[in-house]
Amino acid sequence: MSLRRVGGKGDGGVDLQGWWWLPTTLSSSSISQLDDHMYFRRRMRVLAQCKAEKKKISPRYIREMEGVLHRYLSQPNSDDSPQPDGSRGPLDPIVGLFISESPFSKSTLLRVHSSPIPLALLHIPPPLPLALPHIPPPLLNPPNLPDLDLPSSRVSLDDAESDPDTTSSENALGTLIFNAALGSSTGLLQGAVEPRWEHAPFLPLGCAGDRGCGVVDAGWTAGRQTRICL
C-alpha cells in the first residue's frame, strides 16, 4: 500500500491518497506488473482520513467519510489512464481507510460493517512513553554521594507490570478491521486477504522507521504474505 499526504485546504475530506497493490489471485480488470519478481498485481484506489481525537470515534465520522467516497465515485474515470485505442478503462475499485489514534465506539463498528462501501478501520494509539529501567537501591544511592532527589512519579518496568491501570503493550498495537463489503467472501477482496498483527524485533527490510522494535500489519492473500509497515 503506497499512500501520500494530500490533506490541506480544499482536500475534499481526504488526508491520504494512493494505491493498494495486491496479487491477482483476485479477479480484476486493472492489472499491472510490479516488483522484482514480476508478479502480476491489481491496484485499488485508497482514500484515507486521519483523526486524533480524545474520545472514541463516533458514527458521524464514518458518515462523513461515506459522503467523501460517494462524491469520488460520482466522478467516473477520474483516475484511469487512456487505453491504447484512446478510450478510458473502468474505474479502479475504491477502498476507504479511516485511521484513528482513539478506539472506535460500538455504534461506529456497527455502522462500518453495515456500509455498502469497502471500508477499513485502523486504530494506531499514540506511542507509549518509555518506562525507566528499574535501578537497584545500592546503585541508586552509592556511598559518599548525596541522596538523589528523584521524582516520585517515576515508573519502572516492574511498576508497569503490577499496575492494572497502566496501558499494556498489547493494547498499544491497535486494531485493523475490514468491513463485509471489503473483506468478506462476497466483498471486494473476496475473503482472500486476512489482516494480522505482528511484532518483530527488527523492522522488515524496506519498512521505514527507527531501529528497534516495530509493528507491521501482514496481509495474507491466498496463503501468501504481503506486508504493510507501520
mmCIF file of C-alpha atoms in Angstrom:
data_model
loop_
_atom_site.group_PDB
_atom_site.id
_atom_site.type_symbol
_atom_site.label_atom_id
_atom_site.label_comp_id
_atom_site.label_asym_id
_atom_site.label_seq_id
_atom_site.Cartn_x
_atom_site.Cartn_y
_atom_site.Cartn_z
ATOM 1 C CA MET A 1 0.000 0.000 0.000
ATOM 2 C CA SER A 2 1.523 3.298 -1.098
ATOM 3 C CA LEU A 3 -0.113 6.461 0.250
ATOM 4 C CA ARG A 4 0.849 10.122 0.135
ATOM 5 C CA ARG A 5 -0.419 13.055 2.127
ATOM 6 C CA VAL A 6 -2.829 15.303 0.257
ATOM 7 C CA GLY A 7 -4.641 16.912 3.214
ATOM 8 C CA GLY A 8 -4.938 20.661 3.352
ATOM 9 C CA LYS A 9 -7.185 23.457 2.175
ATOM 10 C CA GLY A 10 -9.637 22.132 -0.388
ATOM 11 C CA ASP A 11 -8.676 18.485 0.181
ATOM 12 C CA GLY A 12 -12.289 17.355 -0.098
ATOM 13 C CA GLY A 13 -12.092 15.441 3.169
ATOM 14 C CA VAL A 14 -9.138 13.270 2.089
ATOM 15 C CA ASP A 15 -5.903 13.240 4.126
ATOM 16 C CA LEU A 16 -4.047 10.382 2.405
ATOM 17 C CA GLN A 17 -4.426 9.068 -1.119
ATOM 18 C CA GLY A 18 -2.721 6.313 -3.047
ATOM 19 C CA TRP A 19 -2.865 2.746 -4.255
ATOM 20 C CA TRP A 20 -3.099 -0.704 -2.722
ATOM 21 C CA TRP A 21 -1.392 -3.337 -4.862
ATOM 22 C CA LEU A 22 -2.483 -6.956 -4.407
ATOM 23 C CA PRO A 23 -1.669 -10.220 -6.211
ATOM 24 C CA THR A 24 -4.085 -11.055 -8.986
ATOM 25 C CA THR A 25 -5.423 -14.136 -7.244
ATOM 26 C CA LEU A 26 -8.469 -11.879 -7.127
ATOM 27 C CA SER A 27 -10.116 -11.171 -10.467
ATOM 28 C CA SER A 28 -9.703 -7.602 -11.639
ATOM 29 C CA SER A 29 -9.609 -5.641 -14.873
ATOM 30 C CA SER A 30 -6.845 -3.407 -13.505
ATOM 31 C CA ILE A 31 -3.601 -5.398 -13.759
ATOM 32 C CA SER A 32 -0.027 -4.185 -13.707
ATOM 33 C CA GLN A 33 3.386 -5.783 -13.453
ATOM 34 C CA LEU A 34 5.091 -4.848 -10.231
ATOM 35 C CA ASP A 35 8.153 -5.643 -8.087
ATOM 36 C CA ASP A 36 11.330 -7.506 -8.931
ATOM 37 C CA HIS A 37 9.625 -10.900 -9.020
ATOM 38 C CA MET A 38 7.412 -9.840 -11.924
ATOM 39 C CA TYR A 39 4.231 -10.897 -10.186
ATOM 40 C CA PHE A 40 1.070 -9.585 -11.774
ATOM 41 C CA ARG A 41 -0.820 -7.379 -9.360
ATOM 42 C CA ARG A 42 -4.062 -5.448 -9.310
ATOM 43 C CA ARG A 43 -4.499 -1.977 -7.907
ATOM 44 C CA MET A 44 -7.174 -0.362 -5.755
ATOM 45 C CA ARG A 45 -7.582 3.327 -5.099
ATOM 46 C CA VAL A 46 -7.282 4.148 -1.370
ATOM 47 C CA LEU A 47 -8.713 7.313 0.160
ATOM 48 C CA ALA A 48 -7.892 7.789 3.837
ATOM 49 C CA GLN A 49 -8.907 10.094 6.645
ATOM 50 C CA CYS A 50 -6.852 10.587 9.829
ATOM 51 C CA LYS A 51 -8.227 11.668 13.200
ATOM 52 C CA ALA A 52 -6.549 12.352 16.536
ATOM 53 C CA GLU A 53 -9.477 12.617 18.952
ATOM 54 C CA LYS A 54 -9.509 12.216 22.725
ATOM 55 C CA LYS A 55 -12.817 10.330 22.734
ATOM 56 C CA LYS A 56 -13.862 7.227 20.840
ATOM 57 C CA ILE A 57 -14.682 7.732 17.177
ATOM 58 C CA SER A 58 -18.435 8.162 16.648
ATOM 59 C CA PRO A 59 -20.508 7.084 13.601
ATOM 60 C CA ARG A 60 -20.634 10.731 12.487
ATOM 61 C CA TYR A 61 -17.087 10.477 11.155
ATOM 62 C CA ILE A 62 -17.956 7.349 9.186
ATOM 63 C CA ARG A 63 -20.978 9.051 7.624
ATOM 64 C CA GLU A 64 -18.736 11.939 6.592
ATOM 65 C CA MET A 65 -16.258 9.543 5.022
ATOM 66 C CA GLU A 66 -19.023 7.714 3.162
ATOM 67 C CA GLY A 67 -20.044 11.078 1.724
ATOM 68 C CA VAL A 68 -16.480 11.706 0.557
ATOM 69 C CA LEU A 69 -16.320 8.300 -1.133
ATOM 70 C CA HIS A 70 -19.744 8.732 -2.773
ATOM 71 C CA ARG A 71 -18.591 12.086 -4.154
ATOM 72 C CA TYR A 72 -15.441 10.456 -5.517
ATOM 73 C CA LEU A 73 -17.427 7.637 -7.110
ATOM 74 C CA SER A 74 -19.710 10.187 -8.792
ATOM 75 C CA GLN A 75 -16.722 11.320 -10.872
ATOM 76 C CA PRO A 76 -16.191 8.336 -13.219
ATOM 77 C CA ASN A 77 -12.838 7.728 -14.878
ATOM 78 C CA SER A 78 -11.144 10.347 -12.700
ATOM 79 C CA ASP A 79 -8.057 8.165 -12.178
ATOM 80 C CA ASP A 80 -7.988 5.977 -15.256
ATOM 81 C CA SER A 81 -5.214 6.106 -17.805
ATOM 82 C CA PRO A 82 -6.114 6.148 -21.502
ATOM 83 C CA GLN A 83 -6.179 2.758 -23.209
ATOM 84 C CA PRO A 84 -4.051 2.112 -26.331
ATOM 85 C CA ASP A 85 -7.075 2.910 -28.508
ATOM 86 C CA GLY A 86 -7.634 6.211 -26.687
ATOM 87 C CA SER A 87 -10.643 5.013 -24.691
ATOM 88 C CA ARG A 88 -10.932 5.085 -20.906
ATOM 89 C CA GLY A 89 -10.948 1.902 -18.845
ATOM 90 C CA PRO A 90 -13.280 1.098 -15.954
ATOM 91 C CA LEU A 91 -12.849 2.923 -12.648
ATOM 92 C CA ASP A 92 -10.436 1.206 -10.264
ATOM 93 C CA PRO A 93 -12.003 -0.297 -7.129
ATOM 94 C CA ILE A 94 -12.017 2.121 -4.208
ATOM 95 C CA VAL A 95 -11.303 1.453 -0.533
ATOM 96 C CA GLY A 96 -11.954 3.878 2.302
ATOM 97 C CA LEU A 97 -9.373 3.786 5.113
ATOM 98 C CA PHE A 98 -10.099 5.517 8.424
ATOM 99 C CA ILE A 99 -7.063 5.941 10.702
ATOM 100 C CA SER A 100 -7.530 6.999 14.311
ATOM 101 C CA GLU A 101 -5.461 7.466 17.471
ATOM 102 C CA SER A 102 -8.510 6.663 19.616
ATOM 103 C CA PRO A 103 -10.611 3.465 19.563
ATOM 104 C CA PHE A 104 -13.882 3.091 17.700
ATOM 105 C CA SER A 105 -17.214 3.005 19.527
ATOM 106 C CA LYS A 106 -19.516 0.002 19.238
ATOM 107 C CA SER A 107 -22.049 2.001 17.213
ATOM 108 C CA THR A 108 -19.256 3.026 14.840
ATOM 109 C CA LEU A 109 -18.255 -0.591 14.273
ATOM 110 C CA LEU A 110 -21.889 -1.492 13.548
ATOM 111 C CA ARG A 111 -22.131 1.395 11.102
ATOM 112 C CA VAL A 112 -18.963 0.354 9.286
ATOM 113 C CA HIS A 113 -19.963 -3.305 8.995
ATOM 114 C CA SER A 114 -23.362 -2.345 7.550
ATOM 115 C CA SER A 115 -21.892 0.064 4.989
ATOM 116 C CA PRO A 116 -22.079 -0.998 1.317
ATOM 117 C CA ILE A 117 -18.762 0.790 0.667
ATOM 118 C CA PRO A 118 -15.496 -1.154 1.204
ATOM 119 C CA LEU A 119 -14.043 0.282 4.411
ATOM 120 C CA ALA A 120 -11.092 -0.470 6.676
ATOM 121 C CA LEU A 121 -10.605 0.870 10.201
ATOM 122 C CA LEU A 122 -7.080 1.273 11.555
ATOM 123 C CA HIS A 123 -6.532 2.179 15.218
ATOM 124 C CA ILE A 124 -2.968 3.314 15.937
ATOM 125 C CA PRO A 125 -2.636 4.516 19.549
ATOM 126 C CA PRO A 126 -0.037 7.196 20.332
ATOM 127 C CA PRO A 127 3.360 5.749 21.289
ATOM 128 C CA LEU A 128 3.674 4.926 24.972
ATOM 129 C CA PRO A 129 6.370 6.799 26.915
ATOM 130 C CA LEU A 130 9.386 4.639 27.542
ATOM 131 C CA ALA A 131 9.475 3.312 31.105
ATOM 132 C CA LEU A 132 12.681 3.889 33.010
ATOM 133 C CA PRO A 133 14.547 0.693 33.860
ATOM 134 C CA HIS A 134 14.432 -0.471 37.445
ATOM 135 C CA ILE A 135 17.591 0.583 39.315
ATOM 136 C CA PRO A 136 18.537 -1.444 42.416
ATOM 137 C CA PRO A 137 18.790 0.663 45.618
ATOM 138 C CA PRO A 138 22.571 0.101 46.111
ATOM 139 C CA LEU A 139 23.194 1.638 42.704
ATOM 140 C CA LEU A 140 20.616 4.355 43.201
ATOM 141 C CA ASN A 141 22.364 5.727 46.330
ATOM 142 C CA PRO A 142 26.061 4.842 46.103
ATOM 143 C CA PRO A 143 28.336 5.588 49.074
ATOM 144 C CA ASN A 144 29.933 9.019 49.504
ATOM 145 C CA LEU A 145 27.307 10.645 47.271
ATOM 146 C CA PRO A 146 24.310 12.717 48.381
ATOM 147 C CA ASP A 147 20.864 11.235 48.034
ATOM 148 C CA LEU A 148 19.353 11.795 44.622
ATOM 149 C CA ASP A 149 16.064 13.661 44.664
ATOM 150 C CA LEU A 150 14.215 11.590 42.086
ATOM 151 C CA PRO A 151 10.595 12.408 41.227
ATOM 152 C CA SER A 152 8.140 10.126 42.992
ATOM 153 C CA SER A 153 6.163 9.643 39.787
ATOM 154 C CA ARG A 154 8.937 7.648 38.131
ATOM 155 C CA VAL A 155 7.564 4.421 36.645
ATOM 156 C CA SER A 156 9.786 1.368 36.362
ATOM 157 C CA LEU A 157 9.261 -1.724 34.283
ATOM 158 C CA ASP A 158 8.251 -3.649 37.409
ATOM 159 C CA ASP A 159 5.720 -0.974 38.334
ATOM 160 C CA ALA A 160 4.163 -1.102 34.871
ATOM 161 C CA GLU A 161 3.659 -4.851 35.116
ATOM 162 C CA SER A 162 1.961 -4.658 38.520
ATOM 163 C CA ASP A 163 -0.215 -1.599 37.871
ATOM 164 C CA PRO A 164 -3.562 -2.658 36.319
ATOM 165 C CA ASP A 165 -4.212 0.894 35.102
ATOM 166 C CA THR A 166 -1.042 1.021 33.038
ATOM 167 C CA THR A 167 -1.640 0.580 29.318
ATOM 168 C CA SER A 168 -0.093 -2.684 28.194
ATOM 169 C CA SER A 169 1.999 -3.152 25.076
ATOM 170 C CA GLU A 170 -0.735 -5.417 23.723
ATOM 171 C CA ASN A 171 -3.221 -2.540 23.735
ATOM 172 C CA ALA A 172 -0.657 -0.349 22.007
ATOM 173 C CA LEU A 173 -0.819 -2.498 18.874
ATOM 174 C CA GLY A 174 -4.227 -1.118 17.954
ATOM 175 C CA THR A 175 -6.753 -2.676 15.599
ATOM 176 C CA LEU A 176 -7.220 -3.285 11.884
ATOM 177 C CA ILE A 177 -10.731 -4.193 10.738
ATOM 178 C CA PHE A 178 -12.231 -4.866 7.305
ATOM 179 C CA ASN A 179 -15.986 -4.496 6.850
ATOM 180 C CA ALA A 180 -18.059 -7.059 4.953
ATOM 181 C CA ALA A 181 -18.056 -5.009 1.746
ATOM 182 C CA LEU A 182 -14.260 -5.234 1.740
ATOM 183 C CA GLY A 183 -13.093 -8.440 3.408
ATOM 184 C CA SER A 184 -15.934 -10.967 3.182
ATOM 185 C CA SER A 185 -16.229 -13.711 0.563
ATOM 186 C CA THR A 186 -18.716 -11.529 -1.324
ATOM 187 C CA GLY A 187 -16.739 -8.313 -0.790
ATOM 188 C CA LEU A 188 -14.107 -6.559 -2.842
ATOM 189 C CA LEU A 189 -11.301 -8.817 -1.548
ATOM 190 C CA GLN A 190 -13.459 -11.961 -1.881
ATOM 191 C CA GLY A 191 -12.307 -13.212 1.512
ATOM 192 C CA ALA A 192 -8.771 -13.816 0.200
ATOM 193 C CA VAL A 193 -6.955 -11.183 2.304
ATOM 194 C CA GLU A 194 -6.565 -11.539 6.069
ATOM 195 C CA PRO A 195 -5.039 -8.811 8.269
ATOM 196 C CA ARG A 196 -2.698 -9.995 11.019
ATOM 197 C CA TRP A 197 -0.680 -8.034 13.566
ATOM 198 C CA GLU A 198 2.954 -8.986 14.008
ATOM 199 C CA HIS A 199 5.532 -7.657 16.453
ATOM 200 C CA ALA A 200 9.053 -8.104 15.151
ATOM 201 C CA PRO A 201 12.337 -7.421 16.991
ATOM 202 C CA PHE A 202 13.564 -5.604 13.915
ATOM 203 C CA LEU A 203 11.701 -3.792 11.176
ATOM 204 C CA PRO A 204 11.398 -5.837 7.949
ATOM 205 C CA LEU A 205 13.571 -4.832 5.036
ATOM 206 C CA GLY A 206 12.047 -1.910 3.218
ATOM 207 C CA CYS A 207 9.999 -0.606 6.156
ATOM 208 C CA ALA A 208 10.525 2.960 7.245
ATOM 209 C CA GLY A 209 11.215 3.766 10.849
ATOM 210 C CA ASP A 210 13.832 3.886 13.537
ATOM 211 C CA ARG A 211 15.918 0.924 14.565
ATOM 212 C CA GLY A 212 14.374 -1.230 17.244
ATOM 213 C CA CYS A 213 11.042 -2.941 17.684
ATOM 214 C CA GLY A 214 8.439 -2.374 15.032
ATOM 215 C CA VAL A 215 4.832 -3.299 14.415
ATOM 216 C CA VAL A 216 3.732 -4.365 10.977
ATOM 217 C CA ASP A 217 0.437 -5.436 9.530
ATOM 218 C CA ALA A 218 0.883 -8.550 7.437
ATOM 219 C CA GLY A 219 -1.845 -9.102 4.896
ATOM 220 C CA TRP A 220 -2.197 -12.697 3.780
ATOM 221 C CA THR A 221 -3.535 -13.209 0.280
ATOM 222 C CA ALA A 222 -4.356 -16.802 -0.624
ATOM 223 C CA GLY A 223 -1.657 -18.033 1.749
ATOM 224 C CA ARG A 224 0.976 -15.559 0.561
ATOM 225 C CA GLN A 225 2.196 -12.777 2.840
ATOM 226 C CA THR A 226 2.213 -9.125 1.836
ATOM 227 C CA ARG A 227 3.347 -6.574 4.426
ATOM 228 C CA ILE A 228 2.095 -3.136 5.311
ATOM 229 C CA CYS A 229 4.680 -1.405 7.509
ATOM 230 C CA LEU A 230 3.505 0.898 10.280
#
